Coordinates of C-alpha atoms in Angstrom, one line a residue:
Chain A
M758 CA -10.8 -37.2 41.3
D759 CA -8.9 -40.3 42.3
S760 CA -5.2 -40.5 41.5
I761 CA -5.7 -44.0 40.1
H762 CA -9.1 -44.9 38.4
K763 CA -9.9 -47.6 35.9
G764 CA -6.3 -47.9 34.8
W765 CA -5.5 -44.2 34.5
F766 CA -3.1 -42.2 36.7
S767 CA -4.1 -38.6 37.3
E768 CA -1.8 -35.9 38.5
R769 CA -3.4 -33.6 41.0
G770 CA -1.4 -30.9 42.7
E771 CA -2.1 -28.0 45.1
L772 CA -0.1 -25.7 42.7
W773 CA -2.5 -26.4 39.9
P774 CA -6.0 -26.8 41.4
G775 CA -8.9 -27.8 39.2
Q776 CA -6.8 -29.4 36.5
A777 CA -5.2 -32.8 36.1
L778 CA -3.2 -34.6 33.4
S779 CA -4.1 -38.3 33.2
L780 CA -2.1 -41.0 31.5
E781 CA -3.3 -44.5 30.9
I782 CA -1.1 -47.0 32.7
E783 CA -0.4 -50.7 32.0
E784 CA 1.4 -51.6 35.1
V785 CA 3.0 -50.3 38.3
L786 CA 6.5 -51.4 38.0
H787 CA 7.9 -50.2 41.3
D788 CA 6.6 -48.3 44.3
V789 CA 8.9 -47.3 47.2
K790 CA 9.0 -44.8 50.0
S791 CA 12.4 -43.3 50.7
K792 CA 13.4 -41.2 53.8
Y793 CA 12.2 -38.2 51.8
Q794 CA 9.5 -39.1 49.3
H795 CA 7.2 -41.6 47.6
I796 CA 8.7 -42.8 44.3
T797 CA 6.6 -44.7 41.8
I798 CA 7.5 -46.1 38.3
Y799 CA 4.6 -46.8 35.9
Q800 CA 4.5 -48.4 32.5
T801 CA 2.2 -46.0 30.7
K802 CA 0.4 -47.0 27.5
T803 CA 1.6 -44.2 25.2
W804 CA 4.3 -42.2 27.0
G805 CA 6.8 -44.9 27.9
R806 CA 7.9 -45.4 31.5
M807 CA 7.0 -42.7 34.0
M808 CA 8.4 -41.7 37.4
T809 CA 6.2 -39.9 39.8
I810 CA 7.4 -38.5 43.2
D811 CA 4.7 -37.9 45.8
G812 CA 2.1 -38.2 43.0
N813 CA 3.7 -35.6 40.7
I814 CA 5.0 -36.5 37.2
Q815 CA 8.8 -36.2 37.1
V816 CA 9.7 -37.7 33.8
T817 CA 8.2 -39.8 31.0
E818 CA 10.4 -41.5 28.5
R819 CA 8.6 -39.9 25.6
D820 CA 9.1 -36.2 26.4
E821 CA 11.9 -36.0 29.0
F822 CA 14.4 -35.0 26.3
S823 CA 13.0 -31.5 25.9
Y824 CA 13.5 -30.6 29.6
Q825 CA 16.8 -32.3 30.0
E826 CA 18.3 -30.8 26.8
M827 CA 17.2 -27.3 27.6
M828 CA 18.2 -27.4 31.3
A829 CA 21.7 -28.6 30.3
H830 CA 22.5 -27.0 26.9
V831 CA 21.1 -23.5 27.4
P832 CA 23.7 -22.8 30.2
M833 CA 26.4 -25.0 28.7
F834 CA 26.3 -23.2 25.3
L835 CA 26.2 -19.8 27.1
H836 CA 29.5 -20.5 28.8
P837 CA 32.6 -20.1 26.5
S838 CA 34.4 -23.0 28.2
P839 CA 32.5 -25.0 30.8
K840 CA 35.0 -27.2 32.6
R841 CA 33.4 -27.8 36.0
V842 CA 29.7 -28.3 36.3
L843 CA 27.4 -28.9 39.2
V844 CA 23.9 -30.5 39.0
I845 CA 21.7 -30.1 42.1
G846 CA 18.9 -32.6 42.2
G847 CA 18.4 -34.4 38.8
G848 CA 18.7 -37.8 40.3
D849 CA 17.2 -39.4 37.2
G850 CA 20.5 -38.7 35.4
G851 CA 19.0 -37.0 32.3
V852 CA 20.7 -33.7 32.8
L853 CA 24.1 -35.5 33.3
R854 CA 23.5 -37.4 30.1
E855 CA 23.2 -34.1 28.2
I856 CA 26.1 -32.3 30.0
V857 CA 28.7 -34.9 29.1
K858 CA 27.9 -34.3 25.4
H859 CA 30.2 -31.2 25.8
P860 CA 33.9 -32.4 25.5
E861 CA 35.1 -29.2 27.3
V862 CA 33.7 -30.6 30.6
E863 CA 36.4 -32.0 33.0
Q864 CA 34.1 -32.9 35.9
V865 CA 30.3 -33.0 36.5
T866 CA 29.3 -33.3 40.1
I867 CA 25.7 -34.2 41.0
C868 CA 24.4 -33.4 44.4
E869 CA 21.2 -35.3 45.0
I870 CA 19.6 -35.7 48.4
D871 CA 17.8 -39.0 47.8
D872 CA 19.9 -42.0 46.7
V873 CA 16.7 -44.0 46.3
V874 CA 15.8 -41.8 43.3
I875 CA 19.2 -42.6 41.7
D876 CA 18.9 -46.4 42.4
T877 CA 15.3 -46.5 41.1
C878 CA 16.2 -44.7 37.9
K879 CA 19.2 -46.9 37.3
R880 CA 16.9 -49.9 37.5
F881 CA 13.9 -48.7 35.6
L882 CA 14.9 -45.7 33.5
P883 CA 18.2 -46.6 32.0
S884 CA 17.8 -44.2 29.0
L885 CA 18.1 -41.4 31.6
A886 CA 20.3 -43.0 34.2
C887 CA 23.0 -43.7 31.6
G888 CA 24.1 -40.2 32.5
F889 CA 25.7 -41.7 35.7
D890 CA 27.9 -44.0 33.7
H891 CA 30.3 -41.4 32.3
P892 CA 33.8 -41.3 33.9
K893 CA 33.6 -37.5 34.3
V894 CA 30.5 -37.8 36.7
R895 CA 31.0 -37.7 40.4
V896 CA 28.0 -38.4 42.7
E897 CA 27.4 -36.7 46.1
I898 CA 24.5 -37.8 48.2
G899 CA 23.5 -34.8 50.3
D900 CA 21.9 -31.4 50.8
G901 CA 22.4 -28.9 48.0
F902 CA 22.6 -26.0 50.4
Q903 CA 25.4 -27.5 52.5
F904 CA 27.2 -28.6 49.3
L905 CA 27.1 -25.0 47.9
R906 CA 28.3 -23.6 51.2
N907 CA 31.3 -25.9 51.1
H908 CA 32.2 -25.1 47.5
P909 CA 32.6 -21.3 46.9
N910 CA 33.9 -20.2 43.6
S911 CA 34.0 -23.7 42.2
F912 CA 31.8 -24.1 39.1
D913 CA 31.4 -22.7 35.6
V914 CA 27.9 -24.0 35.2
I915 CA 25.3 -24.9 37.8
V916 CA 22.0 -26.6 36.9
T917 CA 19.3 -26.7 39.5
D918 CA 16.9 -29.5 38.6
A919 CA 14.6 -28.4 41.5
P920 CA 11.3 -30.0 42.5
D921 CA 8.2 -27.9 42.8
P922 CA 8.2 -25.3 45.6
I923 CA 6.2 -27.3 48.1
G924 CA 7.5 -28.6 51.4
P925 CA 11.3 -29.0 51.3
G926 CA 11.4 -27.7 47.7
V927 CA 10.4 -24.2 48.9
S928 CA 13.9 -23.3 50.1
L929 CA 15.2 -23.8 46.5
F930 CA 13.2 -20.8 45.4
Q931 CA 14.3 -18.4 48.1
R932 CA 16.8 -15.6 48.1
D933 CA 19.4 -17.4 50.2
F934 CA 19.6 -20.2 47.8
F935 CA 20.4 -17.9 44.8
A936 CA 23.0 -16.1 46.9
L937 CA 24.7 -19.5 47.6
I938 CA 24.5 -20.4 43.9
H939 CA 26.1 -17.0 43.0
S940 CA 29.0 -17.6 45.4
A941 CA 29.6 -21.1 44.2
L942 CA 29.9 -20.0 40.6
R943 CA 33.3 -18.9 39.3
E944 CA 33.8 -15.7 37.4
G945 CA 31.8 -15.8 34.2
G946 CA 29.6 -18.7 35.6
V947 CA 26.1 -19.5 34.4
V948 CA 23.2 -21.0 36.3
C949 CA 20.0 -22.6 34.9
Q950 CA 17.2 -23.4 37.4
Q951 CA 13.8 -25.0 36.8
A952 CA 11.5 -22.1 37.4
E953 CA 7.9 -23.2 37.2
S954 CA 5.1 -22.2 34.8
I955 CA 4.0 -18.8 33.6
W956 CA 0.4 -20.1 33.5
L957 CA 0.4 -21.2 37.2
D958 CA 3.2 -19.5 39.1
L959 CA 3.7 -15.9 37.9
P960 CA 4.0 -14.4 41.4
L961 CA 6.7 -16.9 42.4
I962 CA 8.5 -16.2 39.1
R963 CA 8.5 -12.5 39.8
D964 CA 10.0 -13.1 43.2
I965 CA 12.9 -15.4 42.0
V966 CA 13.7 -13.2 39.0
G967 CA 13.9 -10.2 41.3
Y968 CA 16.2 -12.0 43.7
C969 CA 18.5 -13.0 40.8
A970 CA 18.4 -9.5 39.2
A971 CA 19.8 -8.2 42.5
L972 CA 22.6 -10.7 42.5
F973 CA 23.6 -11.3 38.8
P974 CA 24.4 -8.8 36.1
A975 CA 22.4 -10.9 33.5
V976 CA 19.1 -12.6 34.1
N977 CA 16.3 -13.9 31.9
Y978 CA 13.4 -16.4 31.9
G979 CA 12.8 -18.9 29.1
I980 CA 10.2 -21.5 28.4
V981 CA 10.4 -25.2 27.4
Q982 CA 7.6 -27.3 26.0
I983 CA 7.0 -30.5 27.9
P984 CA 3.6 -32.1 27.4
T985 CA 3.5 -34.1 30.7
Y986 CA 4.2 -31.1 33.0
P987 CA 1.2 -29.0 34.2
C988 CA 0.1 -26.7 31.4
G989 CA 2.5 -28.3 29.0
S990 CA 5.5 -26.1 29.6
I991 CA 8.0 -25.2 32.2
G992 CA 10.3 -22.2 32.8
L993 CA 14.0 -21.8 33.0
L994 CA 15.6 -19.1 35.0
V995 CA 19.0 -18.4 33.5
C996 CA 21.6 -16.0 35.1
S997 CA 25.2 -15.2 34.2
K998 CA 27.9 -13.6 36.2
T999 CA 29.3 -11.9 33.1
P1000 CA 28.5 -8.2 33.0
G1001 CA 26.6 -7.3 29.9
A1002 CA 25.9 -10.9 28.9
D1003 CA 22.7 -11.6 27.0
V1004 CA 21.6 -15.1 28.0
T1005 CA 19.3 -15.4 25.0
V1006 CA 22.2 -15.7 22.6
A1007 CA 24.4 -18.8 22.9
A1008 CA 28.1 -18.1 23.0
R1009 CA 28.7 -21.3 20.9
A1010 CA 26.5 -23.2 18.5
P1011 CA 26.3 -27.0 18.7
T1012 CA 28.8 -28.7 16.4
P1013 CA 27.2 -30.9 13.7
E1014 CA 28.2 -34.0 15.8
Q1015 CA 26.5 -32.5 18.9
Q1016 CA 23.4 -31.4 17.0
A1017 CA 23.0 -34.9 15.6
L1018 CA 22.6 -36.1 19.3
L1019 CA 19.9 -33.5 20.1
R1020 CA 16.2 -33.7 19.6
Y1021 CA 14.9 -30.4 21.1
Y1022 CA 17.8 -27.9 21.4
N1023 CA 19.1 -26.0 18.4
H1024 CA 20.5 -22.5 18.2
P1025 CA 17.2 -20.8 17.2
V1026 CA 15.4 -22.7 19.9
H1027 CA 17.8 -21.3 22.5
A1028 CA 16.9 -17.7 21.5
G1029 CA 13.3 -18.5 20.9
A1030 CA 12.8 -19.9 24.4
F1031 CA 13.3 -16.4 25.8
A1032 CA 10.6 -14.9 23.5
I1033 CA 7.9 -15.3 26.0
P1034 CA 4.2 -14.3 25.9
Q1035 CA 3.6 -10.6 26.5
F1036 CA 1.9 -11.1 29.9
A1037 CA 4.9 -12.9 31.2
R1038 CA 7.4 -10.6 29.4
V1039 CA 5.9 -7.6 31.3
A1040 CA 6.1 -9.4 34.6
V1041 CA 9.7 -10.6 34.1
D1042 CA 10.9 -7.2 32.9
E1043 CA 9.3 -5.5 35.9
A1044 CA 10.8 -8.0 38.3
I1045 CA 14.3 -7.5 36.7
A1046 CA 14.0 -3.7 37.0
H1047 CA 12.8 -4.0 40.6
G1048 CA 15.6 -6.4 41.6
R1049 CA 18.2 -4.1 40.0
S1050 CA 16.8 -1.1 41.8
V1051 CA 16.8 -2.6 45.3
G1052 CA 20.1 -4.5 44.8
T1053 CA 21.3 -7.1 47.4
D1054 CA 21.3 -4.6 50.2
G1055 CA 17.7 -3.6 49.3
I1056 CA 16.6 -7.2 49.5
K1057 CA 18.3 -7.6 52.9
V1058 CA 16.7 -4.5 54.3
A1059 CA 13.3 -5.5 52.9
E1060 CA 13.7 -9.0 54.5
E1061 CA 14.7 -7.5 57.9
K1062 CA 11.7 -5.2 57.8
S1063 CA 9.3 -8.0 57.0
S1064 CA 10.7 -10.3 59.7
Chain B
M1063 CA -11.8 -43.3 31.8
D1064 CA -15.2 -41.7 31.8
S1065 CA -15.6 -38.2 30.3
I1066 CA -17.4 -37.0 33.4
H1067 CA -16.5 -38.5 36.7
K1068 CA -17.0 -37.1 40.2
G1069 CA -17.2 -33.5 39.0
W1070 CA -14.3 -33.6 36.5
F1071 CA -14.5 -33.4 32.7
S1072 CA -11.9 -35.5 30.9
E1073 CA -10.9 -35.0 27.3
R1074 CA -10.3 -38.2 25.5
G1075 CA -9.5 -38.2 21.8
E1076 CA -8.5 -40.8 19.2
L1077 CA -5.7 -38.5 18.1
W1078 CA -4.1 -38.6 21.6
P1079 CA -4.6 -42.1 22.9
G1080 CA -3.5 -42.8 26.5
Q1081 CA -3.7 -39.3 27.7
A1082 CA -6.4 -36.9 28.9
L1083 CA -6.6 -33.5 30.3
S1084 CA -9.2 -33.2 33.1
L1085 CA -10.7 -30.0 34.4
E1086 CA -12.9 -29.7 37.5
I1087 CA -16.3 -28.5 36.6
E1088 CA -18.9 -26.6 38.7
E1089 CA -21.8 -26.7 36.3
V1090 CA -23.0 -27.7 32.8
L1091 CA -24.4 -24.4 31.6
H1092 CA -25.6 -25.6 28.2
D1093 CA -25.7 -28.7 26.2
V1094 CA -27.0 -28.8 22.6
K1095 CA -26.8 -31.0 19.5
S1096 CA -26.7 -29.1 16.2
K1097 CA -27.0 -30.5 12.8
Y1098 CA -23.2 -31.1 12.8
Q1099 CA -22.0 -31.6 16.3
H1100 CA -22.5 -31.8 20.0
I1101 CA -21.7 -28.5 21.8
T1102 CA -21.4 -28.1 25.6
I1103 CA -20.6 -25.1 27.8
Y1104 CA -19.2 -25.8 31.2
Q1105 CA -18.4 -23.6 34.1
T1106 CA -15.0 -24.9 35.2
K1107 CA -13.5 -24.3 38.7
T1108 CA -10.2 -22.7 37.7
W1109 CA -10.3 -22.1 33.9
G1110 CA -13.4 -20.0 33.5
R1111 CA -16.1 -21.1 31.1
M1112 CA -15.2 -23.8 28.6
M1113 CA -16.8 -24.9 25.3
T1114 CA -16.4 -28.5 24.1
I1115 CA -17.4 -29.8 20.7
D1116 CA -18.0 -33.6 20.5
G1117 CA -16.1 -33.9 23.8
N1118 CA -13.0 -32.0 22.6
I1119 CA -12.0 -28.7 24.4
Q1120 CA -12.3 -25.8 22.0
V1121 CA -11.8 -22.8 24.3
T1122 CA -11.5 -21.9 27.9
E1123 CA -11.8 -18.3 29.0
R1124 CA -8.4 -18.4 30.8
D1125 CA -6.1 -19.4 28.0
E1126 CA -8.0 -18.7 24.7
F1127 CA -6.1 -15.5 24.2
S1128 CA -2.9 -17.2 23.2
Y1129 CA -4.5 -19.2 20.3
Q1130 CA -6.7 -16.3 19.1
E1131 CA -3.9 -13.7 19.2
M1132 CA -1.4 -15.9 17.3
M1133 CA -3.9 -17.2 14.7
A1134 CA -4.9 -13.6 14.0
H1135 CA -1.8 -11.4 14.5
V1136 CA 0.9 -13.6 13.0
P1137 CA -0.7 -13.3 9.5
M1138 CA -2.0 -9.8 10.0
F1139 CA 1.4 -8.4 11.0
L1140 CA 3.0 -10.3 8.1
H1141 CA 0.9 -8.5 5.5
P1142 CA 1.9 -4.9 4.8
S1143 CA -1.7 -3.7 4.4
P1144 CA -4.4 -6.3 5.2
K1145 CA -7.7 -4.8 4.0
R1146 CA -9.9 -7.9 3.3
V1147 CA -9.8 -10.8 5.6
L1148 CA -11.5 -14.2 5.7
V1149 CA -11.9 -16.4 8.7
I1150 CA -13.0 -20.0 8.1
G1151 CA -14.5 -21.7 11.1
G1152 CA -13.8 -19.7 14.3
G1153 CA -17.4 -19.5 15.3
D1154 CA -16.6 -18.5 18.9
G1155 CA -15.6 -15.0 17.6
G1156 CA -12.2 -14.9 19.2
V1157 CA -10.1 -14.5 16.0
L1158 CA -12.5 -11.8 14.8
R1159 CA -12.0 -9.9 18.1
E1160 CA -8.3 -9.9 17.4
I1161 CA -8.4 -9.0 13.6
V1162 CA -10.5 -5.9 14.2
K1163 CA -7.7 -4.5 16.3
H1164 CA -6.0 -3.7 13.0
P1165 CA -7.4 -0.4 11.7
E1166 CA -6.2 -1.2 8.1
V1167 CA -9.0 -3.8 7.8
E1168 CA -11.9 -2.8 5.7
Q1169 CA -14.0 -6.0 5.9
V1170 CA -13.7 -9.3 7.8
T1171 CA -15.8 -12.2 6.5
I1172 CA -16.3 -15.2 8.7
C1173 CA -17.5 -18.4 7.1
E1174 CA -18.7 -20.8 9.8
I1175 CA -20.7 -23.9 8.9
D1176 CA -22.6 -24.2 12.2
D1177 CA -24.7 -21.2 13.3
V1178 CA -25.4 -23.0 16.6
V1179 CA -21.8 -22.5 17.6
I1180 CA -22.1 -18.8 17.0
D1181 CA -25.4 -18.5 18.9
T1182 CA -24.1 -20.5 21.8
C1183 CA -20.9 -18.4 22.1
K1184 CA -22.9 -15.2 21.9
R1185 CA -24.9 -16.3 24.8
F1186 CA -22.3 -18.0 27.0
L1187 CA -18.8 -16.7 25.9
P1188 CA -19.3 -13.0 25.4
S1189 CA -15.6 -12.2 25.9
L1190 CA -15.0 -14.1 22.6
A1191 CA -18.2 -13.5 20.8
C1192 CA -17.8 -9.7 21.1
G1193 CA -15.8 -10.2 17.9
F1194 CA -19.1 -10.4 16.0
D1195 CA -20.2 -7.0 17.2
H1196 CA -17.8 -5.0 15.0
P1197 CA -19.3 -3.2 12.1
K1198 CA -16.6 -4.5 9.7
V1199 CA -17.6 -8.1 10.4
R1200 CA -19.8 -10.0 7.9
V1201 CA -21.1 -13.5 8.7
E1202 CA -21.6 -16.2 6.2
I1203 CA -23.2 -19.5 7.4
G1204 CA -21.9 -22.2 5.1
D1205 CA -19.2 -24.5 3.8
G1206 CA -15.7 -23.1 3.6
F1207 CA -14.9 -25.1 0.5
Q1208 CA -17.8 -23.7 -1.4
F1209 CA -17.1 -20.2 -0.2
L1210 CA -13.5 -20.3 -1.3
R1211 CA -14.6 -21.6 -4.8
N1212 CA -16.9 -18.6 -5.1
H1213 CA -14.3 -16.0 -4.1
P1214 CA -11.1 -16.3 -6.1
N1215 CA -8.5 -13.6 -5.7
S1216 CA -10.5 -11.9 -2.9
F1217 CA -8.5 -11.8 0.4
D1218 CA -5.3 -10.4 1.8
V1219 CA -5.4 -12.7 4.8
I1220 CA -7.2 -16.0 5.4
V1221 CA -7.3 -17.6 8.9
T1222 CA -8.4 -21.2 9.0
D1223 CA -9.6 -21.9 12.5
A1224 CA -9.9 -25.6 11.7
P1225 CA -11.2 -28.4 13.9
D1226 CA -9.1 -31.5 14.4
P1227 CA -8.7 -33.7 11.4
I1228 CA -11.4 -36.2 12.2
G1229 CA -14.6 -36.8 10.3
P1230 CA -15.6 -33.7 8.3
G1231 CA -12.5 -31.9 9.6
V1232 CA -10.2 -34.2 7.5
S1233 CA -10.9 -32.3 4.3
L1234 CA -9.4 -29.1 5.8
F1235 CA -6.0 -30.8 5.9
Q1236 CA -5.9 -32.0 2.3
R1237 CA -4.2 -30.6 -0.7
D1238 CA -7.4 -29.5 -2.5
F1239 CA -8.2 -27.2 0.4
F1240 CA -4.9 -25.5 0.3
A1241 CA -5.2 -25.0 -3.4
L1242 CA -8.5 -23.3 -2.9
I1243 CA -7.0 -21.1 -0.2
H1244 CA -4.2 -20.2 -2.6
S1245 CA -6.6 -19.1 -5.3
A1246 CA -8.8 -17.2 -2.9
L1247 CA -5.8 -15.1 -1.7
R1248 CA -4.8 -11.9 -3.6
E1249 CA -1.3 -11.2 -4.6
G1250 CA 0.9 -10.9 -1.5
G1251 CA -1.7 -12.8 0.5
V1252 CA -1.0 -14.7 3.7
V1253 CA -2.8 -17.7 5.3
C1254 CA -2.6 -19.0 8.8
Q1255 CA -4.1 -22.4 9.6
Q1256 CA -4.4 -24.3 12.8
A1257 CA -2.0 -27.2 12.2
E1258 CA -2.0 -29.6 15.1
S1259 CA 0.7 -30.7 17.5
I1260 CA 4.3 -31.7 16.9
W1261 CA 4.0 -34.1 19.8
L1262 CA 1.0 -36.0 18.3
D1263 CA 0.7 -35.3 14.6
L1264 CA 4.1 -35.0 12.9
P1265 CA 3.1 -37.2 9.9
L1266 CA 0.1 -35.0 9.2
I1267 CA 2.2 -31.9 9.6
R1268 CA 4.7 -33.2 7.1
D1269 CA 1.9 -33.8 4.6
I1270 CA 0.3 -30.4 4.9
V1271 CA 3.6 -28.5 4.9
G1272 CA 4.5 -30.4 1.8
Y1273 CA 1.3 -29.5 0.0
C1274 CA 1.8 -25.9 0.9
A1275 CA 5.4 -25.8 -0.1
A1276 CA 4.3 -26.9 -3.6
L1277 CA 1.8 -24.1 -3.8
F1278 CA 3.3 -21.1 -1.9
P1279 CA 6.7 -19.5 -2.3
A1280 CA 7.0 -19.1 1.5
V1281 CA 5.9 -21.6 4.1
N1282 CA 6.7 -22.3 7.7
Y1283 CA 5.3 -23.9 10.9
G1284 CA 5.2 -22.2 14.3
I1285 CA 4.0 -23.2 17.8
V1286 CA 1.7 -21.6 20.3
Q1287 CA 1.4 -22.5 23.9
I1288 CA -2.1 -23.3 25.0
P1289 CA -2.4 -25.3 28.2
T1290 CA -5.8 -26.8 27.6
Y1291 CA -5.1 -28.2 24.2
P1292 CA -3.6 -31.7 24.0
C1293 CA 0.1 -31.6 25.0
G1294 CA -0.2 -27.9 25.9
S1295 CA 0.6 -26.4 22.5
I1296 CA -0.7 -26.2 18.9
G1297 CA 0.8 -25.5 15.6
L1298 CA 0.3 -22.7 13.0
L1299 CA 1.0 -23.3 9.4
V1300 CA 1.7 -20.0 7.8
C1301 CA 2.2 -19.4 4.0
S1302 CA 2.7 -16.3 2.0
K1303 CA 2.2 -15.6 -1.8
T1304 CA 5.1 -13.1 -1.7
P1305 CA 8.2 -14.7 -3.3
G1306 CA 11.2 -14.5 -1.0
A1307 CA 9.0 -13.7 2.1
D1308 CA 10.2 -14.9 5.5
V1309 CA 7.0 -15.5 7.5
T1310 CA 9.0 -15.6 10.8
V1311 CA 9.6 -11.8 10.6
A1312 CA 6.6 -9.5 10.9
A1313 CA 6.4 -6.8 8.3
R1314 CA 5.0 -4.4 10.9
A1315 CA 5.3 -4.3 14.7
P1316 CA 2.3 -3.6 16.9
T1317 CA 1.8 0.0 17.7
P1318 CA 2.0 0.8 21.5
E1319 CA -1.8 1.1 21.4
Q1320 CA -2.1 -2.3 19.8
Q1321 CA 0.5 -3.9 22.1
A1322 CA -1.4 -2.7 25.1
L1323 CA -4.4 -4.8 24.0
L1324 CA -2.4 -8.0 23.6
R1325 CA -1.5 -10.5 26.3
Y1326 CA 0.4 -13.2 24.2
Y1327 CA 1.6 -11.7 20.9
N1328 CA 4.6 -9.4 20.7
H1329 CA 7.2 -9.0 18.0
P1330 CA 9.8 -11.4 19.5
V1331 CA 7.1 -14.0 20.2
H1332 CA 6.2 -13.9 16.4
A1333 CA 9.7 -14.9 15.5
G1334 CA 10.2 -17.2 18.4
A1335 CA 7.1 -19.3 17.5
F1336 CA 9.0 -20.5 14.5
A1337 CA 12.1 -21.6 16.5
I1338 CA 10.7 -25.1 16.9
P1339 CA 12.3 -28.2 18.5
Q1340 CA 14.9 -29.9 16.4
F1341 CA 12.9 -33.1 15.8
A1342 CA 10.1 -30.9 14.3
R1343 CA 12.5 -28.6 12.5
V1344 CA 14.0 -31.5 10.6
A1345 CA 10.6 -32.9 9.7
V1346 CA 9.3 -29.5 8.5
D1347 CA 12.4 -28.6 6.5
E1348 CA 12.3 -32.0 4.8
A1349 CA 8.7 -31.6 4.0
I1350 CA 9.3 -28.1 2.5
A1351 CA 12.2 -29.4 0.4
H1352 CA 10.0 -32.3 -0.8
G1353 CA 7.0 -30.1 -1.6
R1354 CA 9.3 -27.7 -3.6
S1355 CA 10.9 -30.5 -5.5
V1356 CA 7.6 -32.1 -6.6
G1357 CA 5.7 -28.9 -7.2
T1358 CA 2.0 -28.8 -7.8
D1359 CA 2.3 -31.0 -10.9
G1360 CA 4.2 -33.5 -8.9
I1361 CA 1.6 -33.7 -6.3
K1362 CA -1.1 -34.1 -8.9
V1363 CA 0.8 -36.9 -10.6
A1364 CA 1.4 -38.6 -7.2
E1365 CA -2.3 -38.3 -6.4
E1366 CA -3.4 -39.7 -9.8
K1367 CA -1.0 -42.6 -9.4
S1368 CA -2.3 -43.5 -5.9
S1369 CA -6.0 -43.2 -6.9

């Protein structure tokens, strides 16, 4: 199957063999290769503008709100008072746009490795890139690993808007990355990471849930509907440094003013996202139990043995 | 975009313009035109066998369980003692397979208009069609409308496994159909109907929720993930004849033996399915309020005026 054929773009990916979502396109608005990746903006016929990176759909204007709102508001409403926030990746600006809807926030830092993504979105996806315009937003162009190393005990909430675990993205789904996240969070901190699909990536999900259960006292995995991602949904891995926390229950509900700005998130949706299909529930619960039982030392020993 | 191109099947539909899910196929196993529709069975590369009707994906072996389990178990676990059950449509047998997991059931009747669907599934989709083998199952080949008219006050649970609202399917989404469902249900009866996608069909959903709110004391709309349906999810319209009922809370939980047979449904998933995105929540709540305010007389008056 060709990626462009008779006016249709088709998304093929090695993580989802044998299936492809196709969207009808009217025009290629922009096509650029950065140092890191190949970025394309399409005008689709029924899903608004779309950005692909290396041929994978990142956002469409019609459904991006579900992902951005859940990535931002699930951790933000879990924290009683999120003042300092870090976004890793997320160069389209959508997660920023949501985070600044919380007046408690004093500063949001975004650490995006590829400034071409930011520049492209500012030009072609202003309804997302408006997130960069807020005076509380500070932009760092660089590597998330290095940034985390340089900022121990610094953030109340971290959102990792990670790419798929292929090529350079693989490192964002490994134990060392979660250990860095853990140390960059302040006491009571919360992290939300894009965590792939139960329909495609259950072995990976088991791994990362296990790593996090060894590091954090509270861990869970929720699901967000997003029609233009493979299989129509994506996972959120959510962890809290607060012992005994239940990440399925928001600490605060949106105010009426906040709720009026939201199209996907509401208080029941927060809890409902963690009510996941039985086959995934069993896998996630087993991974949490395993992670807890081995602990961080256990993971280190296992890694040394396997290396 | 062609429906078959270089070994890929693509699903195009007038209800979802500008988008198509494509699955790689290995072989067309069967292709037949019945009196009503065009039925095809494919061997896909990564989703097992697939049945399409008139070019629309009905089931794949890999993800059918989510739809069948939720269509069956949401209404079945809502009813305190479901003895007589009716399935309208559902000729693949999958909903039957789930319903007979409830030992309370005395008889399940399936009313399917097209016996060619049943015969095709018995031959090519035995993991679904096994539902027909149970001694409690009784098969009626015929029109659901006529069957409902002939069976007032007869069923504890009705599952309407309806096709999309195009052509003959349109009538299954109109007020008269829900009035017939209402009269065919016994006191305390529950209906679950396939009710399309919040991402594609919100105006239709508002209509049918409104019709049902005028007829039933308890109405709600839930969502099921199913990767191979358009936008990756589908809706369930669930209504109960019990005043004050909350259809989001199951009356009974699965026994451990039942749960062991289920891959999607569990007690939290039942409730979580009704925690729907804010844009859909607002639309559904407004439709319920409107349906309640006009009542059945109001709908009749409105219809007479418009005709």
